[in-house]
XYZ file of C-alpha atoms in Angstrom:
492
model
C -132.883 -27.998 16.756
C -129.852 -25.706 17.193
C -129.249 -23.083 14.515
C -125.646 -23.303 13.260
C -123.340 -20.327 13.803
C -122.891 -17.926 10.929
C -119.319 -17.403 9.845
C -118.381 -13.771 10.613
C -117.236 -11.613 7.746
C -114.175 -9.398 7.985
C -116.358 -6.286 8.360
C -118.370 -7.884 11.147
C -115.186 -9.022 12.866
C -113.418 -5.654 12.890
C -116.552 -3.672 13.797
C -116.339 -4.390 17.581
C -112.617 -3.555 17.584
C -113.201 -0.242 15.809
C -116.076 0.619 18.138
C -113.973 -0.272 21.174
C -111.224 2.083 20.008
C -113.714 4.932 19.383
C -115.513 4.388 22.711
C -112.303 4.209 24.733
C -110.627 7.187 23.118
C -113.714 9.380 23.188
C -115.010 8.295 26.586
C -111.688 8.384 28.381
C -109.765 11.200 26.740
C -112.604 13.633 26.012
C -115.364 12.780 28.510
C -113.071 11.495 31.302
C -115.307 8.483 32.060
C -114.036 5.498 34.005
C -112.606 2.839 31.742
C -114.596 -0.126 33.151
C -118.034 0.901 31.779
C -116.438 1.859 28.464
C -114.969 -1.615 27.995
C -118.218 -3.181 29.212
C -120.161 -1.208 26.607
C -117.683 -2.410 23.975
C -118.273 -5.983 25.168
C -122.048 -5.458 24.770
C -121.502 -4.360 21.164
C -119.334 -7.434 20.513
C -122.039 -9.564 22.141
C -124.731 -8.102 19.863
C -122.636 -8.947 16.816
C -122.121 -12.478 18.184
C -125.889 -12.753 18.757
C -126.479 -11.716 15.124
C -124.053 -14.466 14.112
C -126.230 -16.916 16.103
C -123.390 -17.798 18.428
C -124.996 -19.502 21.465
C -124.576 -17.828 24.845
C -123.169 -21.019 26.397
C -120.271 -20.893 23.947
C -119.558 -17.227 24.676
C -119.870 -17.778 28.422
C -117.355 -20.626 28.261
C -114.935 -18.456 26.256
C -115.283 -15.601 28.771
C -114.663 -17.927 31.709
C -111.639 -19.408 29.934
C -110.174 -15.916 29.503
C -110.800 -15.079 33.162
C -109.211 -18.403 34.115
C -106.088 -17.443 32.130
C -105.975 -14.117 33.975
C -106.661 -15.653 37.402
C -102.992 -16.218 38.231
C -102.311 -12.578 37.457
C -105.239 -11.526 39.651
C -103.912 -13.550 42.576
C -100.458 -12.003 42.144
C -101.986 -8.509 42.018
C -103.893 -9.129 45.262
C -100.853 -10.607 47.007
C -98.574 -7.755 45.908
C -101.142 -5.262 47.242
C -100.879 -7.040 50.596
C -97.075 -7.035 50.398
C -96.856 -3.295 49.646
C -99.073 -2.578 52.666
C -96.791 -4.767 54.798
C -93.696 -2.994 53.454
C -95.171 0.355 54.460
C -96.000 -1.110 57.874
C -92.467 -2.320 58.570
C -90.716 0.591 56.848
C -89.035 -1.152 53.901
C -90.248 1.324 51.260
C -89.501 4.404 53.423
C -86.022 2.943 54.039
C -85.354 2.660 50.282
C -86.787 6.145 49.676
C -84.687 7.676 52.469
C -81.436 6.455 50.998
C -82.578 7.124 47.455
C -83.156 10.780 48.280
C -79.519 11.040 49.327
C -78.138 9.235 46.285
C -80.345 10.202 43.309
C -79.720 13.484 41.503
C -83.149 15.112 40.933
C -81.994 16.533 37.595
C -81.415 13.000 36.250
C -84.360 11.318 37.958
C -85.853 9.788 34.793
C -82.543 8.387 33.615
C -81.781 7.036 37.093
C -85.193 5.364 37.337
C -84.746 3.730 33.934
C -81.208 2.445 34.534
C -81.829 1.178 38.092
C -85.018 -0.645 37.077
C -83.279 -2.065 33.996
C -80.526 -3.536 36.171
C -83.038 -4.950 38.661
C -85.314 -6.506 36.037
C -82.413 -8.070 34.134
C -81.253 -9.703 37.366
C -84.680 -10.902 38.458
C -86.403 -11.447 35.104
C -89.682 -9.926 36.283
C -91.213 -6.572 35.435
C -93.897 -7.055 38.090
C -91.424 -7.771 40.884
C -89.150 -4.920 39.819
C -92.064 -2.473 39.761
C -93.258 -3.597 43.196
C -89.802 -3.051 44.716
C -87.544 -0.545 42.973
C -90.439 1.005 41.021
C -92.317 1.857 44.219
C -89.101 3.291 45.668
C -88.614 5.492 42.569
C -92.146 6.857 42.948
C -91.457 7.580 46.622
C -88.233 9.408 45.766
C -90.079 11.468 43.147
C -92.699 12.407 45.729
C -89.981 13.464 48.143
C -88.285 15.602 45.496
C -91.493 17.131 44.139
C -91.072 15.599 40.662
C -94.198 14.675 38.626
C -94.955 10.987 39.080
C -96.146 10.016 35.572
C -92.761 10.515 33.802
C -90.940 8.699 36.611
C -93.413 5.808 36.460
C -93.015 5.562 32.670
C -89.218 5.639 32.860
C -89.158 3.055 35.663
C -91.532 0.728 33.811
C -89.500 1.064 30.622
C -86.556 -0.279 32.594
C -88.678 -2.998 34.186
C -89.691 -4.322 30.771
C -86.111 -4.476 29.478
C -85.457 -7.373 31.821
C -88.898 -8.878 31.243
C -87.998 -9.038 27.559
C -84.344 -10.002 27.798
C -83.706 -11.992 30.981
C -83.638 -15.814 30.744
C -85.494 -15.814 34.082
C -88.543 -14.103 32.556
C -91.657 -16.191 31.884
C -92.410 -14.566 28.513
C -88.766 -14.868 27.440
C -89.186 -18.619 27.818
C -92.785 -18.804 26.581
C -92.235 -17.025 23.241
C -89.464 -19.354 21.953
C -91.328 -22.395 23.287
C -94.394 -21.466 21.221
C -92.342 -20.566 18.147
C -90.057 -23.620 18.281
C -86.825 -21.779 19.085
C -84.350 -22.102 21.954
C -84.329 -19.575 24.763
C -80.785 -18.286 24.356
C -80.912 -18.031 20.561
C -84.158 -16.117 21.066
C -82.453 -13.737 23.519
C -79.533 -13.171 21.148
C -81.882 -12.444 18.259
C -83.805 -9.870 20.329
C -80.696 -7.721 20.635
C -81.558 -6.320 17.172
C -84.510 -4.475 18.700
C -83.562 -4.310 22.397
C -80.250 -2.466 22.021
C -81.674 0.356 19.833
C -84.663 0.667 22.196
C -82.413 0.884 25.245
C -80.162 3.494 23.620
C -83.235 5.510 22.619
C -84.477 5.440 26.223
C -81.118 6.593 27.587
C -81.075 9.527 25.144
C -84.723 10.500 25.688
C -84.609 10.264 29.483
C -81.267 12.076 29.668
C -82.601 14.969 27.586
C -86.028 15.182 29.222
C -84.909 14.712 32.839
C -84.215 18.405 33.312
C -87.523 19.449 31.718
C -89.812 17.374 33.974
C -88.402 18.343 37.347
C -91.558 20.396 37.907
C -91.840 22.303 41.183
C -88.836 20.796 42.900
C -88.898 20.857 46.675
C -86.257 23.004 48.294
C -83.409 21.341 50.219
C -85.206 22.334 53.443
C -88.439 20.632 52.300
C -86.559 17.495 51.291
C -84.765 17.434 54.641
C -88.096 17.880 56.440
C -89.482 14.950 54.416
C -86.547 12.765 55.430
C -86.750 13.883 59.066
C -90.388 12.847 59.258
C -89.509 9.406 57.901
C -86.875 8.977 60.632
C -89.374 10.131 63.278
C -92.065 7.688 62.109
C -89.753 4.692 61.577
C -86.601 3.155 62.918
C -84.747 2.984 59.595
C -82.647 -0.079 60.394
C -80.615 -1.966 57.774
C -82.776 -5.069 58.406
C -85.544 -3.305 56.477
C -83.702 -4.247 53.280
C -84.216 -7.967 54.018
C -87.765 -8.185 52.517
C -86.449 -6.799 49.217
C -83.491 -9.193 49.254
C -85.860 -12.058 50.044
C -88.119 -11.212 47.090
C -85.207 -10.807 44.657
C -83.629 -14.045 45.890
C -86.906 -15.841 45.244
C -86.954 -14.485 41.689
C -83.359 -15.532 41.021
C -83.896 -19.028 42.446
C -87.257 -19.304 40.622
C -89.292 -19.964 43.747
C -93.081 -20.080 43.187
C -94.325 -16.499 42.957
C -97.313 -16.549 45.310
C -95.622 -18.411 48.211
C -92.626 -16.085 47.920
C -94.802 -12.973 48.131
C -96.804 -14.398 51.050
C -93.588 -15.315 52.899
C -92.213 -11.814 52.311
C -95.478 -10.272 53.540
C -95.552 -12.319 56.760
C -91.879 -11.551 57.426
C -92.515 -7.833 56.860
C -95.413 -7.757 59.338
C -93.242 -9.497 61.937
C -90.456 -7.002 61.242
C -92.857 -4.097 61.763
C -93.999 -5.482 65.093
C -90.502 -6.304 66.379
C -88.435 -3.460 64.919
C -90.977 -0.624 64.901
C -93.091 -1.709 67.873
C -96.311 -1.440 65.872
C -99.475 -3.377 66.696
C -100.024 -6.761 64.984
C -103.680 -5.912 64.339
C -102.614 -2.832 62.373
C -100.140 -4.949 60.438
C -102.949 -7.240 59.311
C -105.122 -4.239 58.464
C -102.262 -2.777 56.394
C -102.343 -5.851 54.149
C -106.102 -5.628 53.625
C -107.300 -2.009 53.735
C -103.872 -0.413 53.283
C -101.345 1.274 55.568
C -102.103 4.609 57.273
C -99.729 6.894 59.177
C -102.219 6.756 62.061
C -101.156 3.116 62.609
C -97.773 4.344 63.852
C -96.755 6.117 67.083
C -96.260 9.421 65.223
C -98.478 12.091 66.811
C -97.601 15.129 64.685
C -99.297 15.949 61.387
C -97.347 14.477 58.438
C -96.767 16.567 55.352
C -98.891 15.811 52.260
C -95.827 14.288 50.550
C -95.250 11.867 53.439
C -98.934 10.902 53.537
C -98.943 10.330 49.755
C -95.933 8.026 50.123
C -97.115 6.005 53.110
C -100.912 5.805 52.856
C -101.120 3.045 50.254
C -101.073 -0.680 49.640
C -103.437 -3.380 50.813
C -105.740 -5.777 49.052
C -108.562 -3.221 48.838
C -106.231 -0.776 47.116
C -106.059 -2.972 44.013
C -109.613 -4.359 44.188
C -111.116 -1.815 41.814
C -108.560 -2.763 39.181
C -109.970 -6.293 39.124
C -113.216 -5.015 37.606
C -111.306 -3.601 34.660
C -109.527 -6.887 34.141
C -112.769 -8.905 34.219
C -114.620 -6.740 31.686
C -111.557 -6.813 29.412
C -111.602 -10.608 29.599
C -115.339 -10.532 28.777
C -114.689 -8.556 25.584
C -111.801 -10.840 24.617
C -113.848 -13.958 25.341
C -116.723 -12.821 23.117
C -114.350 -11.916 20.275
C -112.531 -15.233 20.516
C -115.543 -17.468 21.204
C -117.543 -16.051 18.290
C -114.652 -16.575 15.864
C -114.333 -12.880 15.001
C -110.769 -12.675 16.307
C -109.710 -15.687 14.232
C -111.148 -14.097 11.080
C -109.108 -10.920 11.629
C -105.876 -12.850 12.212
C -106.334 -15.180 9.241
C -107.122 -12.231 6.977
C -103.796 -10.706 7.950
C -102.033 -13.986 7.196
C -103.682 -14.375 3.789
C -102.346 -11.012 2.614
C -98.711 -11.891 3.317
C -96.452 -11.809 0.249
C -92.917 -11.345 1.662
C -90.817 -12.414 4.638
C -90.985 -8.916 6.077
C -94.734 -8.867 5.491
C -95.116 -12.047 7.539
C -93.219 -10.508 10.467
C -95.258 -7.297 10.178
C -98.473 -9.370 10.178
C -97.271 -11.129 13.324
C -96.552 -7.849 15.089
C -99.926 -6.377 14.112
C -101.714 -9.571 15.130
C -100.165 -9.368 18.579
C -101.274 -5.729 18.822
C -104.851 -6.757 17.941
C -104.771 -9.644 20.447
C -103.391 -7.536 23.305
C -105.781 -4.696 22.516
C -108.823 -6.968 22.425
C -107.998 -9.502 25.154
C -105.794 -7.482 27.512
C -103.447 -10.452 27.892
C -99.810 -10.793 26.843
C -100.104 -14.567 27.060
C -102.932 -14.614 24.517
C -100.903 -12.244 22.351
C -98.068 -14.787 22.372
C -99.951 -18.085 22.252
C -102.523 -17.448 19.503
C -100.330 -15.720 16.858
C -97.483 -18.101 17.740
C -99.611 -21.144 16.971
C -101.247 -19.502 13.934
C -98.068 -18.292 12.208
C -95.583 -20.999 13.195
C -95.946 -23.145 10.052
C -95.983 -20.077 7.775
C -92.526 -19.077 9.023
C -91.140 -22.545 8.344
C -92.702 -22.686 4.878
C -90.878 -19.459 4.032
C -87.656 -20.942 5.500
C -87.614 -18.363 8.300
C -85.895 -19.383 11.522
C -88.376 -19.742 14.432
C -86.456 -17.109 16.393
C -87.814 -14.518 13.933
C -91.300 -15.424 15.138
C -90.364 -15.514 18.823
C -88.750 -12.063 18.577
C -91.862 -10.618 16.928
C -94.038 -12.073 19.695
C -91.814 -10.590 22.385
C -91.427 -7.200 20.682
C -95.182 -6.721 20.630
C -97.174 -8.842 23.091
C -94.796 -8.622 26.058
C -94.206 -4.910 25.593
C -97.867 -3.966 25.153
C -98.958 -5.799 28.292
C -97.926 -2.831 30.422
C -98.872 -0.152 27.906
C -102.561 -0.962 27.221
C -104.488 0.468 30.207
C -106.911 -2.473 30.524
C -104.264 -5.186 30.059
C -103.355 -7.217 33.130
C -99.824 -5.776 33.251
C -101.007 -2.159 33.129
C -103.729 -2.836 35.723
C -101.061 -4.237 38.018
C -98.548 -1.435 37.409
C -101.036 1.381 37.947
C -102.295 -0.280 41.132
C -98.827 -0.798 42.601
C -97.354 2.579 41.615
C -100.513 4.599 42.178
C -100.242 6.269 38.757
C -102.866 5.914 36.023
C -101.757 3.965 32.961
C -103.125 6.767 30.764
C -100.755 9.173 32.546
C -97.557 7.106 32.374
C -98.208 5.653 28.889
C -96.525 8.502 26.919
C -93.335 7.885 28.907
C -93.071 4.128 28.266
C -90.544 4.787 25.533
C -88.994 1.314 25.553
C -92.319 -0.473 25.230
C -93.853 1.206 22.221
C -90.484 1.819 20.543
C -89.938 -1.970 20.549
C -92.988 -2.408 18.333
C -91.896 0.327 15.908
C -88.298 -0.885 15.821
C -89.584 -4.397 15.112
C -91.684 -3.041 12.224
C -88.703 -1.092 10.866
C -86.447 -4.169 10.993
C -89.089 -6.185 9.129
C -89.549 -3.560 6.418
C -85.785 -3.071 5.963
C -84.945 -6.774 6.178
C -82.677 -6.278 9.215
C -82.081 -9.293 11.430
C -84.162 -11.746 9.376
C -82.520 -15.173 9.643
C -83.210 -17.934 7.110
C -82.722 -21.695 7.430
C -82.056 -24.362 4.806
C -84.883 -26.096 2.966
C -84.043 -29.425 4.658
C -84.046 -27.823 8.098
C -87.384 -26.151 7.368
C -88.922 -29.474 6.263
C -87.624 -31.227 9.366
C -88.963 -28.552 11.701
C -92.266 -28.415 9.839
C -92.645 -32.171 10.134
C -91.903 -32.075 13.854
C -94.407 -29.264 14.361
C -97.158 -31.103 12.491
C -96.430 -34.298 14.420
C -96.740 -32.402 17.712
C -100.055 -30.920 16.584
C -101.412 -34.346 15.614
C -100.317 -35.805 18.943
C -102.051 -33.035 20.891
C -105.255 -33.528 18.881
C -105.171 -37.303 19.561
C -104.604 -36.703 23.277
C -107.514 -34.252 23.413
C -109.760 -36.729 21.567
C -108.772 -39.505 23.995
C -109.545 -37.302 26.989
C -112.904 -36.318 25.492
C -113.745 -40.009 24.863
């Protein structure tokens, strides 16, 4: 006879989260341990609490596998982008962008330039991941050529990448958040201007002021020229090298499937390297798997450390170690969700709501808890969205208030929490640790604080009529009933 699960108390539910925070902060910041075993140890603690609650292993295992299944698409994209970056190094696309960037970008305004250029790119394409893999990589290369510290440049570039991820109608989360909340995409985008515009202005001010203070040990004009000369000696920097970038951006604008687009771009880049640079096809294939090396080219001299740091990267193996972090994060999130501890924490937040602003604050904090514990922006949008949707309507709050709160927190934190899928991807592509670039992701964490400030001050809170609220509430409940009936029919 199976022993029924115990219902977790609030103290039991928050204990694994508190321990995870202590273990990660102490182990990473003070002891400098790798993050994977720290998260795994946190998952063991959560598992022990679940065992005490008599939650069967089969249930936890299923929850863990479900979380990994949710992250699988992201894993495939991460692997494919690793291959694409290796191919871009092989054909010379990234060196081509870096070469021209060194001539156009003022080193004293590098942070501001990285933010504004990535903002423009992400707003056009609607993808933070694609923008980071193209313009973001180029910004890191330019910083290496100029001798500027990489962490501030990575943070500024990613801040710009997430502006478009939050605001562009082409972004997946910009469409997912209103769909979950019951709002329309363009009314959701318009409502987000309350937090996006102040965050963007703050970034412009911060990066303008700090650009001159993070120039570090700038290379001399002679060193920069030597860097550029080596690039021209290694590659034939032909204008056709811009085609892979145009192909990827075109795919984003036309909403082509992500994986086929990246694979097509990778194959085209390898062919371009063979035809335009005269490199060996075997080395092109190796560049997509083990990463590109300068030794794969016809260059016989010894490259400078800056050139080697720029070129020796990419490949599937280059992002493989990041997959371990993602899997153990999904294990922790699966245990927390499967045992019911995460639900207890979220419902406790909801039960303490007394005002409209309090409901929005609870939503923001819930998304923070979800992203922190599951490492997934999608979970941070889907679970609080479903949990709080009716509460917003009962308080006659327009659904776009909910969708904005989901976007302000879950989408933004995906790249700022080191074990989240977005941060794993960004650190792998840019070659900069998430712990290093995190302090410079001004747009991301300022969005959460600006959202909290708007909720507390009552700014941008839109109400609907009682009749409209009843109609929407009825439609939402009917949809829920229909989904439950469909699930029951499938199970039968």
